[in-house]
PDB file of C-alpha atoms in Angstrom:
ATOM      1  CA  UNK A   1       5.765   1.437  -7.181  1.00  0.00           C
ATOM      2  CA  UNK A   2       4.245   3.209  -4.408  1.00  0.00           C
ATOM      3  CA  UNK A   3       4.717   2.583  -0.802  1.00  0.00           C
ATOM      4  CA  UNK A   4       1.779   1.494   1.598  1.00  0.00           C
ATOM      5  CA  UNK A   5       0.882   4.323   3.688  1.00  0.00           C
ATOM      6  CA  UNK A   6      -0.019   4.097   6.890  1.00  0.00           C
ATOM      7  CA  UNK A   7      -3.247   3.317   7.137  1.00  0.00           C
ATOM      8  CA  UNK A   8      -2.362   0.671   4.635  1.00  0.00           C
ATOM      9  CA  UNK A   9       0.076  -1.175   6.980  1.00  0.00           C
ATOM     10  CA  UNK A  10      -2.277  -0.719   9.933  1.00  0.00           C
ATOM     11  CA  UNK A  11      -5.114  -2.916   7.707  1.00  0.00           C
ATOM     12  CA  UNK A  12      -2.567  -5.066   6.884  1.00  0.00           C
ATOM     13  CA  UNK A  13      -1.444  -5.425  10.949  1.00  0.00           C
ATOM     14  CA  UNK A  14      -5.040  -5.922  12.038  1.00  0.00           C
ATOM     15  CA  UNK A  15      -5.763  -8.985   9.634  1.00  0.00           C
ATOM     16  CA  UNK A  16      -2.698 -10.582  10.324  1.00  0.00           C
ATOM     17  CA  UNK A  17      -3.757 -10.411  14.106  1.00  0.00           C
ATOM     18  CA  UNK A  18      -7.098 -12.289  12.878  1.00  0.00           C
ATOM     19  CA  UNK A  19      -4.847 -14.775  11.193  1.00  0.00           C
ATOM     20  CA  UNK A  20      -3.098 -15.349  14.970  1.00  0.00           C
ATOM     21  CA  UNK A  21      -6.491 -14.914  16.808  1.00  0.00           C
ATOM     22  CA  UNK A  22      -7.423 -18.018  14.574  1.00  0.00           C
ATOM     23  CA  UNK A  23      -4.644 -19.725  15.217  1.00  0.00           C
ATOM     24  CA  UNK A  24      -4.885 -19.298  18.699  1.00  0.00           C
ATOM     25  CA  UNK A  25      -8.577 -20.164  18.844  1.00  0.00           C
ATOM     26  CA  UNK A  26      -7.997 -23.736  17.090  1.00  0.00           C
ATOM     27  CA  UNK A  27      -4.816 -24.785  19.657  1.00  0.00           C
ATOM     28  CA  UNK A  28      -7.605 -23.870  22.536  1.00  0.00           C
ATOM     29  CA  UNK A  29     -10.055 -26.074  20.999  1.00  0.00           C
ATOM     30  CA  UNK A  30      -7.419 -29.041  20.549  1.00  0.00           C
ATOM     31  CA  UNK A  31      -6.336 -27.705  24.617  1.00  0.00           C
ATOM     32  CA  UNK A  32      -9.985 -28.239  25.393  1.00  0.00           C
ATOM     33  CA  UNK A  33     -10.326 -32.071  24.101  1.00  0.00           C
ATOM     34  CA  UNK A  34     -11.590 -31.369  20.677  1.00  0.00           C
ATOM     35  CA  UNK A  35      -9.059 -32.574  17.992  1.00  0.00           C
ATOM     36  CA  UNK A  36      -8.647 -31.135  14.443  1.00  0.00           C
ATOM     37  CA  UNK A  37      -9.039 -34.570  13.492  1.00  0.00           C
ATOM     38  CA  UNK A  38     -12.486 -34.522  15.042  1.00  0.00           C
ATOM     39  CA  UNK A  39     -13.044 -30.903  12.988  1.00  0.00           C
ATOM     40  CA  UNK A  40     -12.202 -33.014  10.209  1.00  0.00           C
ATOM     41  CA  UNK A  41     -14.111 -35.546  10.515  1.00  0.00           C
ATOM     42  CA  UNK A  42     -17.590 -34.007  10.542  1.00  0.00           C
ATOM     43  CA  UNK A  43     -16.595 -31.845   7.753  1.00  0.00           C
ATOM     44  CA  UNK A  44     -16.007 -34.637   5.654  1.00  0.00           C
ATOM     45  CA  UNK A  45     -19.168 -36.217   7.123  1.00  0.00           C
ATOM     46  CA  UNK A  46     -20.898 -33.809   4.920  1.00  0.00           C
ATOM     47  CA  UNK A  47     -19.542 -35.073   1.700  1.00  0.00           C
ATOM     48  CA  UNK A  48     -17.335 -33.663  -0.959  1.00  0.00           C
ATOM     49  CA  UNK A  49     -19.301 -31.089  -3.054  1.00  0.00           C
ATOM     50  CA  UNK A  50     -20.169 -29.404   0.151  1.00  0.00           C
ATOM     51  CA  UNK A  51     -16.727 -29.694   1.904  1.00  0.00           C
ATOM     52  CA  UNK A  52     -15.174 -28.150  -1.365  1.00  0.00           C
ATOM     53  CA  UNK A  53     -18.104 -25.448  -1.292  1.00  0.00           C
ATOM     54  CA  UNK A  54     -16.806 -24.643   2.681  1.00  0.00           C
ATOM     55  CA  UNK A  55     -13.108 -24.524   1.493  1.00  0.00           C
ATOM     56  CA  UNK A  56     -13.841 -22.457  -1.388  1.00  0.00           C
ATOM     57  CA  UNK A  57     -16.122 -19.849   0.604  1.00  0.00           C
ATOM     58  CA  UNK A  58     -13.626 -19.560   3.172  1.00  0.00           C
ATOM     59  CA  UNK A  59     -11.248 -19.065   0.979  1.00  0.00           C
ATOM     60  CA  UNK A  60     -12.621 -16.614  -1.229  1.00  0.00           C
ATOM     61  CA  UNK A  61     -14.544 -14.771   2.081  1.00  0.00           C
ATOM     62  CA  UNK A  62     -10.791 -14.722   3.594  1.00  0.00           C
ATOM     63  CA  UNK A  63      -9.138 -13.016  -0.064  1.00  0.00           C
ATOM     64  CA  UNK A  64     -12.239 -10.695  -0.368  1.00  0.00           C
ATOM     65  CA  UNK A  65     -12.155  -9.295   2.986  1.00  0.00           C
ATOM     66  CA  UNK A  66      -8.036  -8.656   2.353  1.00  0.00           C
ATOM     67  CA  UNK A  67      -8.655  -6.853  -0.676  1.00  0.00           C
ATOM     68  CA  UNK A  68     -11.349  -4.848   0.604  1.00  0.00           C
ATOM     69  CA  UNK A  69      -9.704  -3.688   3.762  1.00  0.00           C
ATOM     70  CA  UNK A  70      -6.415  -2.496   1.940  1.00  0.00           C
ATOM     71  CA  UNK A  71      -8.373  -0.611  -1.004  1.00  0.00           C
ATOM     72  CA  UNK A  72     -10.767   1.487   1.894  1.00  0.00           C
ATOM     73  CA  UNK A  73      -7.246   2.352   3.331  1.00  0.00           C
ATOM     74  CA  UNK A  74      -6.331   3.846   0.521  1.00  0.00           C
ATOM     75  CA  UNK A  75      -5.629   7.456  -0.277  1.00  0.00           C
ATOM     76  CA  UNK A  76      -8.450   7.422  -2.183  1.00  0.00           C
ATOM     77  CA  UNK A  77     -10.410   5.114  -0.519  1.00  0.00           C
ATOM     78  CA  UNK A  78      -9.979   7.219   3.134  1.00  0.00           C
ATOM     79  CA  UNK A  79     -11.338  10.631   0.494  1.00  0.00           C
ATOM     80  CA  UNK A  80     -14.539   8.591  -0.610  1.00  0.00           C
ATOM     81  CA  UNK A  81     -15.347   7.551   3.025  1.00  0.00           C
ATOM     82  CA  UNK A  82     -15.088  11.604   4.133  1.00  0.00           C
ATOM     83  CA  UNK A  83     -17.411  12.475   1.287  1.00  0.00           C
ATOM     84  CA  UNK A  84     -19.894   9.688   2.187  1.00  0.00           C
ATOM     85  CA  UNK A  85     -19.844  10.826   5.592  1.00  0.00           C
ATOM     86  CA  UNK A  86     -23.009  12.619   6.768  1.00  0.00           C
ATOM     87  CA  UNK A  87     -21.148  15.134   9.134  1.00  0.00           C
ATOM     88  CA  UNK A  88     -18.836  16.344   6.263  1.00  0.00           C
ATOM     89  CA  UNK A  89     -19.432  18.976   3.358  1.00  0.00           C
ATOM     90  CA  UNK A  90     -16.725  18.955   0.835  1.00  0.00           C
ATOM     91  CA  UNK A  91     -17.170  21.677  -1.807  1.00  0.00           C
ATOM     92  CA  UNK A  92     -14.315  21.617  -4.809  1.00  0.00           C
ATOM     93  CA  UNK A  93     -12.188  23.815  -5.477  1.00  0.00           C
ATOM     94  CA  UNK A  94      -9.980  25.117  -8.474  1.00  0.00           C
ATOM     95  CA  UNK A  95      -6.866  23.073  -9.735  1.00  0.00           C
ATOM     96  CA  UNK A  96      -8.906  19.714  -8.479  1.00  0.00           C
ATOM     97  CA  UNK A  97      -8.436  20.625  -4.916  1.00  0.00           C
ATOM     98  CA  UNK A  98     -11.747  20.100  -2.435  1.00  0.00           C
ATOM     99  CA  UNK A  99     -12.389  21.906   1.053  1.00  0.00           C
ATOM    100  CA  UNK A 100     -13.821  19.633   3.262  1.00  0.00           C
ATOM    101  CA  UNK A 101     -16.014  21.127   6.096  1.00  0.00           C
ATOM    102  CA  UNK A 102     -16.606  18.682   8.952  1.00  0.00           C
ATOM    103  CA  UNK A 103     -19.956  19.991  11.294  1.00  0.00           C
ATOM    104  CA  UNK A 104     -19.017  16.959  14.111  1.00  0.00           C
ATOM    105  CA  UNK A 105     -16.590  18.713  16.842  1.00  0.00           C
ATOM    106  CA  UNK A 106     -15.345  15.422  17.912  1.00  0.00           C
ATOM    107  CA  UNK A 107     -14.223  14.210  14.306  1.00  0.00           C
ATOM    108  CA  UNK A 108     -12.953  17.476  13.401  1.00  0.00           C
ATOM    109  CA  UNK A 109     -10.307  17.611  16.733  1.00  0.00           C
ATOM    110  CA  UNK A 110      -9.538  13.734  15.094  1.00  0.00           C
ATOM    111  CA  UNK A 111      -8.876  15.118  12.211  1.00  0.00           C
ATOM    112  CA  UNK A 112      -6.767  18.140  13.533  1.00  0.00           C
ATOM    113  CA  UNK A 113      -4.981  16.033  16.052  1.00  0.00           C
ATOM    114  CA  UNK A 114      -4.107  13.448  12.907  1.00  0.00           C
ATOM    115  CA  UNK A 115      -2.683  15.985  10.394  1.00  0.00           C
ATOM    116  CA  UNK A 116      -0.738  18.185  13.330  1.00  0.00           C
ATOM    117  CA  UNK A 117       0.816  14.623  13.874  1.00  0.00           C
ATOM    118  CA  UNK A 118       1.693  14.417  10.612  1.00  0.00           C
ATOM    119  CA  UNK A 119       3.209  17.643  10.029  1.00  0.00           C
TER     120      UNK A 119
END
């Protein structure tokens, strides 16, 4: 099994620091006066079909998102977004190998400043 790379556990970082912003954001509604029980409440006010429909969307919106974000951090996913990008030219090259032009000065010293980090 491959390992995450980088940009992998960076996706990963950022929506675990969603999971704590939520968590965070409901304890300052309860700080403010408004209860979960309250939160409840009005959900269930709107019956069961539609509560199941708003834990089922959440749910599914939350897993989605997760599964997107890790597969655009990809290896592969990270090649597709430089050939999709308007201020890159990739031409291939023999053996499966591709040079990539990029015509924006400000991604290219990104991109130079990334891989001499790297080396």
């Amino acid at each position: 099994m491959q390992l995450p790379t980088q940009a992998q556990v960076n996706t990963a970082g950022r929506y675990a620091g969603a999971i704590a912003g939520t968590a965070f954001a409901i304890f300052g509604l309860q700080a403010k006066g408004i209860s979960l029980d309250q939160v409840k409440a009005m959900i269930a006010a709107l019956g069961t079909v539609i509560n199941d429909i708003v834990v089922f969307a959440g749910l599914a919106a939350t897993a989605y998102a997760s599964i997107r974000g890790v597969v655009s951090s990809s290896p592969t996913g990270q090649a597709a977004s430089i050939g999709a990008n308007a201020s890159t030219v990739v031409q291939p090259a023999p053996g499966g190998a591709a040079t990539v032009t990029i015509t924006d000065p400000a991604m290219a010293s990104a991109a130079l400043a990334a891989q001499n980090k790297s080396a």
